[in-house]
mmCIF file of C-alpha atoms in Angstrom:
data_model
loop_
_atom_site.group_PDB
_atom_site.id
_atom_site.type_symbol
_atom_site.label_atom_id
_atom_site.label_comp_id
_atom_site.label_asym_id
_atom_site.label_seq_id
_atom_site.Cartn_x
_atom_site.Cartn_y
_atom_site.Cartn_z
ATOM 1 C CA MET A 32 122.463 104.244 8.299
ATOM 2 C CA PRO A 33 121.875 100.729 7.388
ATOM 3 C CA MET A 34 123.920 98.432 7.867
ATOM 4 C CA PHE A 35 124.684 94.633 6.045
ATOM 5 C CA ASN A 36 126.252 91.790 7.185
ATOM 6 C CA GLN A 37 128.931 90.082 5.283
ATOM 7 C CA TYR A 38 127.737 86.495 4.634
ATOM 8 C CA LEU A 39 130.765 84.968 3.003
ATOM 9 C CA THR A 40 134.653 86.508 3.527
ATOM 10 C CA ARG A 41 136.038 87.909 0.440
ATOM 11 C CA ALA A 42 138.265 84.915 0.228
ATOM 12 C CA GLU A 43 135.217 82.961 -0.133
ATOM 13 C CA GLU A 44 133.697 84.917 -2.422
ATOM 14 C CA GLU A 45 136.679 84.963 -4.908
ATOM 15 C CA GLU A 46 136.869 80.902 -4.545
ATOM 16 C CA LEU A 47 133.248 80.937 -5.807
ATOM 17 C CA ALA A 48 133.687 83.240 -8.369
ATOM 18 C CA ARG A 49 136.925 81.280 -10.004
ATOM 19 C CA VAL A 50 134.986 77.980 -9.930
ATOM 20 C CA ALA A 51 132.169 79.537 -11.660
ATOM 21 C CA ASN A 52 134.256 81.421 -13.742
ATOM 22 C CA ALA A 53 136.121 78.450 -14.922
ATOM 23 C CA ILE A 54 132.991 75.973 -15.428
ATOM 24 C CA VAL A 55 131.805 78.565 -18.598
ATOM 25 C CA ALA A 56 135.309 79.254 -19.637
ATOM 26 C CA PRO A 57 134.895 79.965 -23.318
ATOM 27 C CA GLY A 58 133.745 76.579 -25.824
ATOM 28 C CA LYS A 59 133.035 74.283 -22.566
ATOM 29 C CA GLY A 60 130.364 73.388 -20.641
ATOM 30 C CA ILE A 61 128.755 70.451 -18.261
ATOM 31 C CA LEU A 62 128.438 67.264 -18.434
ATOM 32 C CA ALA A 63 125.267 66.450 -16.541
ATOM 33 C CA ALA A 64 125.477 62.861 -15.018
ATOM 34 C CA ASP A 65 123.662 62.460 -12.480
ATOM 35 C CA GLU A 66 120.648 60.347 -13.359
ATOM 36 C CA SER A 67 119.010 58.658 -10.614
ATOM 37 C CA THR A 68 119.326 54.911 -10.778
ATOM 38 C CA GLY A 69 115.687 54.558 -11.823
ATOM 39 C CA THR A 70 116.447 57.673 -14.395
ATOM 40 C CA MET A 71 119.706 55.327 -15.068
ATOM 41 C CA GLY A 72 117.244 52.267 -15.291
ATOM 42 C CA LYS A 73 115.500 52.979 -18.200
ATOM 43 C CA ARG A 74 117.981 54.479 -20.007
ATOM 44 C CA LEU A 75 120.049 51.259 -19.568
ATOM 45 C CA THR A 76 116.692 49.172 -20.635
ATOM 46 C CA GLN A 77 116.370 51.464 -24.062
ATOM 47 C CA ILE A 78 119.881 49.321 -24.916
ATOM 48 C CA ASN A 79 118.699 45.776 -23.338
ATOM 49 C CA VAL A 80 121.320 46.284 -20.024
ATOM 50 C CA GLU A 81 120.028 45.256 -16.749
ATOM 51 C CA ASN A 82 119.708 48.584 -14.162
ATOM 52 C CA THR A 83 122.555 47.497 -11.801
ATOM 53 C CA GLU A 84 124.928 49.097 -9.800
ATOM 54 C CA GLU A 85 128.206 47.083 -11.972
ATOM 55 C CA ASN A 86 126.252 48.506 -15.327
ATOM 56 C CA ARG A 87 126.152 51.879 -13.885
ATOM 57 C CA ARG A 88 129.296 52.093 -13.254
ATOM 58 C CA LEU A 89 130.857 50.883 -16.371
ATOM 59 C CA TYR A 90 128.508 53.330 -18.457
ATOM 60 C CA ARG A 91 130.246 56.042 -15.955
ATOM 61 C CA GLN A 92 133.426 54.423 -16.259
ATOM 62 C CA LEU A 93 132.995 54.533 -20.355
ATOM 63 C CA LEU A 94 132.403 58.649 -20.316
ATOM 64 C CA PHE A 95 135.348 59.525 -17.651
ATOM 65 C CA THR A 96 137.388 57.688 -18.920
ATOM 66 C CA THR A 97 137.412 59.073 -22.498
ATOM 67 C CA ASP A 98 140.281 60.083 -24.140
ATOM 68 C CA ASN A 99 141.867 63.762 -21.829
ATOM 69 C CA THR A 100 141.279 65.704 -25.279
ATOM 70 C CA VAL A 101 137.279 65.443 -23.644
ATOM 71 C CA ALA A 102 138.317 68.341 -21.373
ATOM 72 C CA ASN A 103 138.844 70.729 -24.306
ATOM 73 C CA ASN A 104 134.553 71.020 -24.451
ATOM 74 C CA ILE A 105 134.196 69.466 -20.982
ATOM 75 C CA SER A 106 134.548 71.646 -18.121
ATOM 76 C CA GLY A 107 132.435 70.164 -15.251
ATOM 77 C CA VAL A 108 130.326 67.128 -14.510
ATOM 78 C CA ILE A 109 127.424 66.269 -12.303
ATOM 79 C CA LEU A 110 127.717 63.490 -10.750
ATOM 80 C CA PHE A 111 124.948 61.553 -8.426
ATOM 81 C CA HIS A 112 125.480 60.341 -5.188
ATOM 82 C CA GLU A 113 125.724 56.656 -5.877
ATOM 83 C CA THR A 114 128.599 57.668 -9.134
ATOM 84 C CA PHE A 115 130.473 60.404 -6.945
ATOM 85 C CA TYR A 116 132.113 57.874 -4.812
ATOM 86 C CA GLN A 117 132.689 55.011 -7.332
ATOM 87 C CA LYS A 118 135.639 53.896 -8.775
ATOM 88 C CA ALA A 119 137.425 53.082 -11.805
ATOM 89 C CA ASP A 120 138.544 49.158 -12.210
ATOM 90 C CA ASP A 121 141.877 50.422 -11.482
ATOM 91 C CA GLY A 122 140.482 51.888 -7.695
ATOM 92 C CA THR A 123 140.990 55.041 -8.752
ATOM 93 C CA PRO A 124 137.648 57.118 -7.717
ATOM 94 C CA PHE A 125 135.708 59.205 -10.066
ATOM 95 C CA VAL A 126 135.960 62.256 -8.772
ATOM 96 C CA GLU A 127 140.441 61.986 -9.171
ATOM 97 C CA VAL A 128 139.269 60.588 -12.272
ATOM 98 C CA LEU A 129 137.886 63.577 -13.615
ATOM 99 C CA LYS A 130 140.215 66.110 -11.456
ATOM 100 C CA THR A 131 142.904 64.493 -13.653
ATOM 101 C CA LYS A 132 141.913 65.655 -16.420
ATOM 102 C CA GLY A 133 141.307 69.100 -15.301
ATOM 103 C CA ILE A 134 137.435 68.501 -15.073
ATOM 104 C CA ILE A 135 136.068 70.043 -12.099
ATOM 105 C CA PRO A 136 133.451 67.268 -10.411
ATOM 106 C CA GLY A 137 129.886 68.477 -9.176
ATOM 107 C CA ILE A 138 127.219 67.329 -7.468
ATOM 108 C CA LYS A 139 123.558 66.738 -7.450
ATOM 109 C CA VAL A 140 122.003 67.569 -3.875
ATOM 110 C CA ASP A 141 118.624 67.622 -4.464
ATOM 111 C CA LYS A 142 116.167 64.621 -3.128
ATOM 112 C CA GLY A 143 113.594 65.313 -6.079
ATOM 113 C CA VAL A 144 110.318 66.573 -6.705
ATOM 114 C CA VAL A 145 107.320 66.460 -4.409
ATOM 115 C CA PRO A 146 103.449 67.471 -4.985
ATOM 116 C CA LEU A 147 102.599 70.857 -4.023
ATOM 117 C CA GLY A 148 99.826 71.184 -2.217
ATOM 118 C CA GLY A 149 96.830 73.282 -3.228
ATOM 119 C CA THR A 150 98.002 73.274 -6.701
ATOM 120 C CA ASP A 151 96.649 71.985 -9.961
ATOM 121 C CA GLU A 152 99.357 68.986 -10.274
ATOM 122 C CA GLU A 153 102.254 71.517 -9.333
ATOM 123 C CA CYS A 154 105.042 70.807 -7.618
ATOM 124 C CA THR A 155 108.456 71.719 -5.499
ATOM 125 C CA THR A 156 111.689 70.072 -4.605
ATOM 126 C CA GLN A 157 112.689 68.057 -1.443
ATOM 127 C CA GLY A 158 116.028 67.891 0.145
ATOM 128 C CA LEU A 159 116.403 71.116 2.593
ATOM 129 C CA ASP A 160 116.851 69.181 5.598
ATOM 130 C CA GLY A 161 120.387 68.198 6.523
ATOM 131 C CA LEU A 162 121.664 70.038 3.463
ATOM 132 C CA ALA A 163 124.438 72.052 5.037
ATOM 133 C CA GLU A 164 125.868 68.862 6.375
ATOM 134 C CA ARG A 165 125.691 66.999 2.840
ATOM 135 C CA CYS A 166 127.602 69.900 1.119
ATOM 136 C CA ALA A 167 130.141 70.406 3.762
ATOM 137 C CA GLN A 168 130.752 66.356 3.189
ATOM 138 C CA TYR A 169 130.871 66.818 -0.354
ATOM 139 C CA GLN A 170 133.367 69.575 -0.934
ATOM 140 C CA LYS A 171 135.310 68.068 1.745
ATOM 141 C CA ASP A 172 135.319 64.440 -0.825
ATOM 142 C CA GLY A 173 135.974 66.540 -3.597
ATOM 143 C CA ALA A 174 133.242 68.903 -5.317
ATOM 144 C CA GLN A 175 133.308 71.880 -6.224
ATOM 145 C CA PHE A 176 129.915 72.919 -7.222
ATOM 146 C CA ALA A 177 126.297 71.426 -6.935
ATOM 147 C CA LYS A 178 122.733 71.245 -8.566
ATOM 148 C CA TRP A 179 119.127 71.705 -7.398
ATOM 149 C CA ARG A 180 116.353 71.244 -10.312
ATOM 150 C CA CYS A 181 113.160 72.610 -9.909
ATOM 151 C CA VAL A 182 110.132 72.353 -12.238
ATOM 152 C CA LEU A 183 107.245 74.043 -13.261
ATOM 153 C CA LYS A 184 104.889 73.207 -15.761
ATOM 154 C CA ILE A 185 102.346 75.388 -18.581
ATOM 155 C CA LYS A 186 98.962 74.738 -18.166
ATOM 156 C CA SER A 187 95.811 76.870 -18.649
ATOM 157 C CA HIS A 188 96.372 78.342 -14.894
ATOM 158 C CA CYS A 189 99.882 77.038 -14.294
ATOM 159 C CA PRO A 190 102.537 78.075 -13.286
ATOM 160 C CA SER A 191 101.033 79.658 -10.170
ATOM 161 C CA TYR A 192 102.090 82.309 -7.881
ATOM 162 C CA GLN A 193 102.032 79.827 -5.647
ATOM 163 C CA ALA A 194 104.383 77.237 -7.304
ATOM 164 C CA MET A 195 106.949 80.084 -8.359
ATOM 165 C CA MET A 196 107.199 81.636 -5.401
ATOM 166 C CA GLU A 197 107.842 78.533 -3.592
ATOM 167 C CA ASN A 198 110.518 76.764 -5.958
ATOM 168 C CA ALA A 199 111.995 79.837 -5.802
ATOM 169 C CA ASN A 200 112.641 80.377 -2.264
ATOM 170 C CA VAL A 201 113.264 76.608 -2.244
ATOM 171 C CA LEU A 202 116.337 77.571 -4.871
ATOM 172 C CA ALA A 203 117.662 80.601 -2.708
ATOM 173 C CA ARG A 204 118.082 78.163 0.008
ATOM 174 C CA TYR A 205 119.632 75.692 -1.954
ATOM 175 C CA ALA A 206 121.967 78.111 -2.789
ATOM 176 C CA SER A 207 122.591 80.083 -0.139
ATOM 177 C CA ILE A 208 123.686 76.671 1.744
ATOM 178 C CA CYS A 209 125.610 75.648 -0.863
ATOM 179 C CA GLN A 210 127.755 78.991 -0.920
ATOM 180 C CA LYS A 211 128.257 78.675 2.949
ATOM 181 C CA ASN A 212 129.825 75.355 2.533
ATOM 182 C CA GLY A 213 131.824 75.897 -0.527
ATOM 183 C CA LEU A 214 130.108 74.858 -3.431
ATOM 184 C CA VAL A 215 128.850 76.562 -6.488
ATOM 185 C CA PRO A 216 125.260 76.421 -6.673
ATOM 186 C CA ILE A 217 123.836 75.614 -10.300
ATOM 187 C CA VAL A 218 120.063 77.213 -10.179
ATOM 188 C CA GLU A 219 117.756 74.960 -12.190
ATOM 189 C CA PRO A 220 113.991 76.614 -12.587
ATOM 190 C CA GLU A 221 112.687 74.355 -15.381
ATOM 191 C CA VAL A 222 110.035 75.428 -17.257
ATOM 192 C CA MET A 223 108.690 71.826 -18.612
ATOM 193 C CA PRO A 224 108.506 71.547 -22.696
ATOM 194 C CA ASP A 225 104.823 69.539 -21.819
ATOM 195 C CA GLY A 226 101.832 71.071 -23.752
ATOM 196 C CA ASP A 227 101.137 72.669 -26.886
ATOM 197 C CA HIS A 228 101.735 76.412 -25.693
ATOM 198 C CA ASP A 229 103.252 78.856 -28.240
ATOM 199 C CA LEU A 230 106.585 80.183 -28.588
ATOM 200 C CA GLU A 231 105.306 83.632 -26.590
ATOM 201 C CA THR A 232 103.464 81.882 -23.694
ATOM 202 C CA ALA A 233 106.815 80.155 -23.045
ATOM 203 C CA GLN A 234 108.787 83.297 -23.391
ATOM 204 C CA ARG A 235 106.585 85.050 -20.744
ATOM 205 C CA VAL A 236 106.409 81.922 -18.744
ATOM 206 C CA THR A 237 110.424 81.668 -18.096
ATOM 207 C CA GLU A 238 110.337 85.371 -17.449
ATOM 208 C CA GLN A 239 108.206 85.248 -14.771
ATOM 209 C CA VAL A 240 110.013 82.297 -13.420
ATOM 210 C CA LEU A 241 113.658 83.798 -13.963
ATOM 211 C CA ALA A 242 111.655 87.040 -12.256
ATOM 212 C CA PHE A 243 110.634 85.020 -9.055
ATOM 213 C CA THR A 244 114.432 83.329 -9.166
ATOM 214 C CA TYR A 245 116.535 86.471 -8.677
ATOM 215 C CA LYS A 246 113.941 88.432 -6.389
ATOM 216 C CA ALA A 247 114.366 85.276 -4.266
ATOM 217 C CA LEU A 248 118.206 85.257 -4.598
ATOM 218 C CA MET A 249 118.697 88.539 -3.892
ATOM 219 C CA ASP A 250 116.347 88.203 -0.543
ATOM 220 C CA HIS A 251 118.678 85.199 0.960
ATOM 221 C CA HIS A 252 121.568 87.704 0.048
ATOM 222 C CA VAL A 253 123.078 84.735 -2.173
ATOM 223 C CA TYR A 254 126.590 86.016 -3.935
ATOM 224 C CA LEU A 255 125.400 85.900 -7.987
ATOM 225 C CA GLU A 256 129.094 86.022 -8.662
ATOM 226 C CA GLY A 257 129.698 82.485 -7.613
ATOM 227 C CA THR A 258 126.546 81.328 -8.908
ATOM 228 C CA LEU A 259 125.246 79.644 -12.483
ATOM 229 C CA LEU A 260 121.493 79.394 -14.031
ATOM 230 C CA LYS A 261 120.544 75.953 -15.644
ATOM 231 C CA PRO A 262 117.537 77.253 -17.164
ATOM 232 C CA ASN A 263 114.957 75.568 -19.954
ATOM 233 C CA MET A 264 115.859 77.218 -23.699
ATOM 234 C CA VAL A 265 112.795 78.856 -24.551
ATOM 235 C CA THR A 266 110.941 76.344 -27.204
ATOM 236 C CA ALA A 267 107.569 76.122 -28.161
ATOM 237 C CA GLY A 268 105.146 73.320 -26.414
ATOM 238 C CA GLN A 269 106.270 68.988 -27.474
ATOM 239 C CA SER A 270 102.350 69.185 -29.018
ATOM 240 C CA CYS A 271 102.656 73.005 -30.300
ATOM 241 C CA THR A 272 101.788 72.515 -33.989
ATOM 242 C CA THR A 273 103.479 75.694 -35.072
ATOM 243 C CA LYS A 274 107.375 74.749 -36.414
ATOM 244 C CA TYR A 275 109.810 77.752 -35.065
ATOM 245 C CA LYS A 276 112.996 77.985 -36.965
ATOM 246 C CA PRO A 277 116.521 78.239 -34.456
ATOM 247 C CA GLN A 278 116.393 81.864 -35.068
ATOM 248 C CA ASP A 279 113.234 81.952 -33.454
ATOM 249 C CA VAL A 280 114.389 80.265 -30.148
ATOM 250 C CA ALA A 281 117.367 82.086 -30.001
ATOM 251 C CA ARG A 282 115.435 85.211 -30.047
ATOM 252 C CA ALA A 283 112.884 84.194 -27.176
ATOM 253 C CA THR A 284 115.395 82.452 -25.796
ATOM 254 C CA VAL A 285 117.960 85.986 -25.297
ATOM 255 C CA GLN A 286 115.231 88.058 -24.635
ATOM 256 C CA ALA A 287 113.700 86.284 -21.923
ATOM 257 C CA LEU A 288 117.099 86.309 -20.376
ATOM 258 C CA GLN A 289 118.003 89.978 -20.600
ATOM 259 C CA ARG A 290 114.789 91.031 -18.722
ATOM 260 C CA THR A 291 115.714 88.855 -16.319
ATOM 261 C CA VAL A 292 118.966 87.731 -15.442
ATOM 262 C CA PRO A 293 121.594 90.209 -13.579
ATOM 263 C CA SER A 294 124.921 90.601 -15.436
ATOM 264 C CA ALA A 295 126.547 89.988 -12.415
ATOM 265 C CA VAL A 296 125.803 85.892 -13.276
ATOM 266 C CA PRO A 297 129.474 84.473 -15.086
ATOM 267 C CA GLY A 298 127.647 82.027 -16.634
ATOM 268 C CA ILE A 299 123.945 80.294 -18.311
ATOM 269 C CA THR A 300 124.413 76.079 -18.681
ATOM 270 C CA PHE A 301 121.322 75.071 -20.980
ATOM 271 C CA LEU A 302 119.332 71.979 -19.876
ATOM 272 C CA SER A 303 118.845 70.199 -23.251
ATOM 273 C CA GLY A 304 114.671 69.348 -22.110
ATOM 274 C CA GLY A 305 114.468 66.467 -24.623
ATOM 275 C CA GLN A 306 115.459 67.998 -27.571
ATOM 276 C CA SER A 307 117.115 66.150 -29.977
ATOM 277 C CA GLU A 308 121.390 65.937 -29.584
ATOM 278 C CA GLU A 309 121.589 67.997 -33.107
ATOM 279 C CA ASP A 310 118.320 70.308 -32.243
ATOM 280 C CA ALA A 311 119.946 70.943 -28.606
ATOM 281 C CA SER A 312 123.393 71.907 -30.335
ATOM 282 C CA ILE A 313 121.741 74.138 -33.203
ATOM 283 C CA HIS A 314 119.861 76.313 -31.013
ATOM 284 C CA LEU A 315 122.850 76.755 -28.663
ATOM 285 C CA ASP A 316 124.652 78.284 -31.619
ATOM 286 C CA ALA A 317 121.321 80.048 -32.710
ATOM 287 C CA ILE A 318 121.233 81.597 -29.364
ATOM 288 C CA ASN A 319 125.153 82.537 -29.526
ATOM 289 C CA LYS A 320 124.610 84.091 -32.592
ATOM 290 C CA TYR A 321 122.214 85.965 -31.822
ATOM 291 C CA SER A 322 122.923 89.911 -32.025
ATOM 292 C CA GLY A 323 122.300 92.013 -28.891
ATOM 293 C CA ARG A 324 123.521 92.432 -25.616
ATOM 294 C CA LYS A 325 124.432 89.274 -23.399
ATOM 295 C CA PRO A 326 126.850 89.960 -20.885
ATOM 296 C CA TRP A 327 127.106 85.863 -19.461
ATOM 297 C CA SER A 328 128.790 82.936 -20.761
ATOM 298 C CA LEU A 329 126.199 80.948 -22.988
ATOM 299 C CA THR A 330 126.689 77.438 -22.718
ATOM 300 C CA PHE A 331 125.734 74.015 -21.778
ATOM 301 C CA SER A 332 124.570 71.525 -18.837
ATOM 302 C CA PHE A 333 123.121 68.266 -21.158
ATOM 303 C CA GLY A 334 122.604 65.099 -20.193
ATOM 304 C CA ARG A 335 120.213 63.250 -22.916
ATOM 305 C CA ALA A 336 121.733 65.727 -25.408
ATOM 306 C CA LEU A 337 125.914 64.698 -24.904
ATOM 307 C CA GLN A 338 124.486 60.479 -23.796
ATOM 308 C CA ALA A 339 121.700 59.354 -26.402
ATOM 309 C CA SER A 340 124.551 58.234 -28.951
ATOM 310 C CA VAL A 341 127.314 57.740 -26.300
ATOM 311 C CA LEU A 342 124.736 54.551 -25.185
ATOM 312 C CA LYS A 343 123.470 53.314 -28.506
ATOM 313 C CA ALA A 344 127.347 52.872 -29.576
ATOM 314 C CA TRP A 345 128.107 50.831 -26.420
ATOM 315 C CA LYS A 346 124.826 48.867 -26.193
ATOM 316 C CA GLY A 347 126.390 47.559 -23.031
ATOM 317 C CA GLN A 348 129.289 45.723 -24.700
ATOM 318 C CA ALA A 349 133.112 46.088 -23.690
ATOM 319 C CA ASP A 350 134.041 46.139 -27.240
ATOM 320 C CA GLY A 351 131.640 48.970 -27.677
ATOM 321 C CA VAL A 352 133.460 51.240 -25.121
ATOM 322 C CA LYS A 353 135.768 52.676 -27.544
ATOM 323 C CA ALA A 354 132.820 53.476 -30.203
ATOM 324 C CA GLY A 355 130.925 55.372 -27.408
ATOM 325 C CA GLN A 356 133.642 57.224 -26.253
ATOM 326 C CA GLU A 357 133.989 58.191 -29.968
ATOM 327 C CA GLN A 358 130.683 59.743 -29.780
ATOM 328 C CA LEU A 359 130.780 61.477 -26.836
ATOM 329 C CA LEU A 360 133.911 63.159 -28.131
ATOM 330 C CA ILE A 361 132.079 63.956 -31.138
ATOM 331 C CA ARG A 362 128.845 65.610 -29.301
ATOM 332 C CA ALA A 363 131.190 67.528 -26.797
ATOM 333 C CA LYS A 364 132.810 68.773 -29.623
ATOM 334 C CA ALA A 365 129.864 70.412 -31.366
ATOM 335 C CA ASN A 366 128.612 71.763 -27.967
ATOM 336 C CA GLY A 367 131.987 73.526 -27.215
ATOM 337 C CA ASP A 368 131.219 74.805 -30.348
ATOM 338 C CA ALA A 369 127.960 75.837 -30.547
ATOM 339 C CA ALA A 370 128.997 77.164 -27.477
ATOM 340 C CA MET A 371 130.793 79.655 -29.418
ATOM 341 C CA GLY A 372 128.372 80.179 -31.548
ATOM 342 C CA GLN A 373 130.727 78.304 -34.418
ATOM 343 C CA TYR A 374 128.560 75.349 -34.950
ATOM 344 C CA GLY A 375 128.075 74.275 -38.188
ATOM 345 C CA GLY A 376 125.783 71.473 -37.853
ATOM 346 C CA GLY A 377 125.773 67.989 -39.173
ATOM 347 C CA SER A 378 127.840 66.081 -36.397
ATOM 348 C CA ALA A 379 126.822 62.631 -37.013
ATOM 349 C CA GLY A 380 126.070 59.974 -34.608
ATOM 350 C CA THR A 381 123.609 57.281 -33.751
ATOM 351 C CA ALA A 382 121.137 58.921 -31.905
ATOM 352 C CA THR A 383 121.162 62.414 -33.475
ATOM 353 C CA GLY A 384 118.464 63.639 -34.372
ATOM 354 C CA GLU A 385 115.939 60.817 -32.422
ATOM 355 C CA SER A 386 113.413 63.512 -30.240
ATOM 356 C CA LEU A 387 114.907 62.563 -26.553
ATOM 357 C CA PHE A 388 111.671 63.859 -25.172
ATOM 358 C CA VAL A 389 109.811 62.463 -22.034
ATOM 359 C CA ALA A 390 106.658 63.464 -20.319
ATOM 360 C CA ASN A 391 106.843 64.788 -17.239
ATOM 361 C CA HIS A 392 110.395 64.080 -16.849
ATOM 362 C CA ALA A 393 112.006 63.249 -13.420
ATOM 363 C CA TYR A 394 115.087 62.650 -13.031
#
């Protein structure tokens, strides 16, 4: 008779499941504030603000000191290493600022994408070396979940079997290490929106990528009830000439998930993938309104689609803090409603309708 090892204790499993379910509580989602120093610099340049550590701290302070009502719709925040150890003006660590609001701190633990040899400009993600030690330290310092992003591209011969297999196994190794160190892993296999492919192609590729991912997670004995998935919504390529309705995006997305994601997974926290703030909210709303079996919470883990209007309102000025925080509350509420299938559209903002697409986007 086969024997199966218990890799986590029951208490460890219960705690991972508790945190995962708290993150995807009804009407709540994640603020992804884990932009690297370089990526944050690009955002600051757009509002003519110098990319210094202090300016990055001031901007993140704006986000994290927004009125406590933000916790009605934001359950967790993903932090970058620098931000994780920064403090507010009064000396309170940002991690504690978030915890006081009832928001769960998370941490980005990957070290970025690198070329995958033997492929057509495909990539994998580095950072497994020393990951166990980093996770243990982050957990000790207040993190309760982590995020790791892998990237797959759609081209004539991509994504290749090699790329899908490699990235799935990297995500599975990361997830296993996180759970052993008390962190809920958010698994992010992003199919990039670059290209002119149609919606049907995006759906088929997303299904392939997710199938590889969950096979690897099972092979590595990852406890699915203590994980979350952060996928792309299924949208046509940015250069596709066919324009699809939100209901088309919803159908393709839900079908892809139904065919690949086990019901044991508590929730799916979509990335915005360069969509405008409003498009991301409308698509999330349509996904939740779509009829059919949806055994997971379907919510958001947005970076650009929660922050574009915030940055424009702030402008790097002390007298713009309140305006920036008001924009965050507006977008958080819009996406919280969308996660319940109750968003009516039309939440005005300083950058609401602007495309946030960046070719070959890297964090």
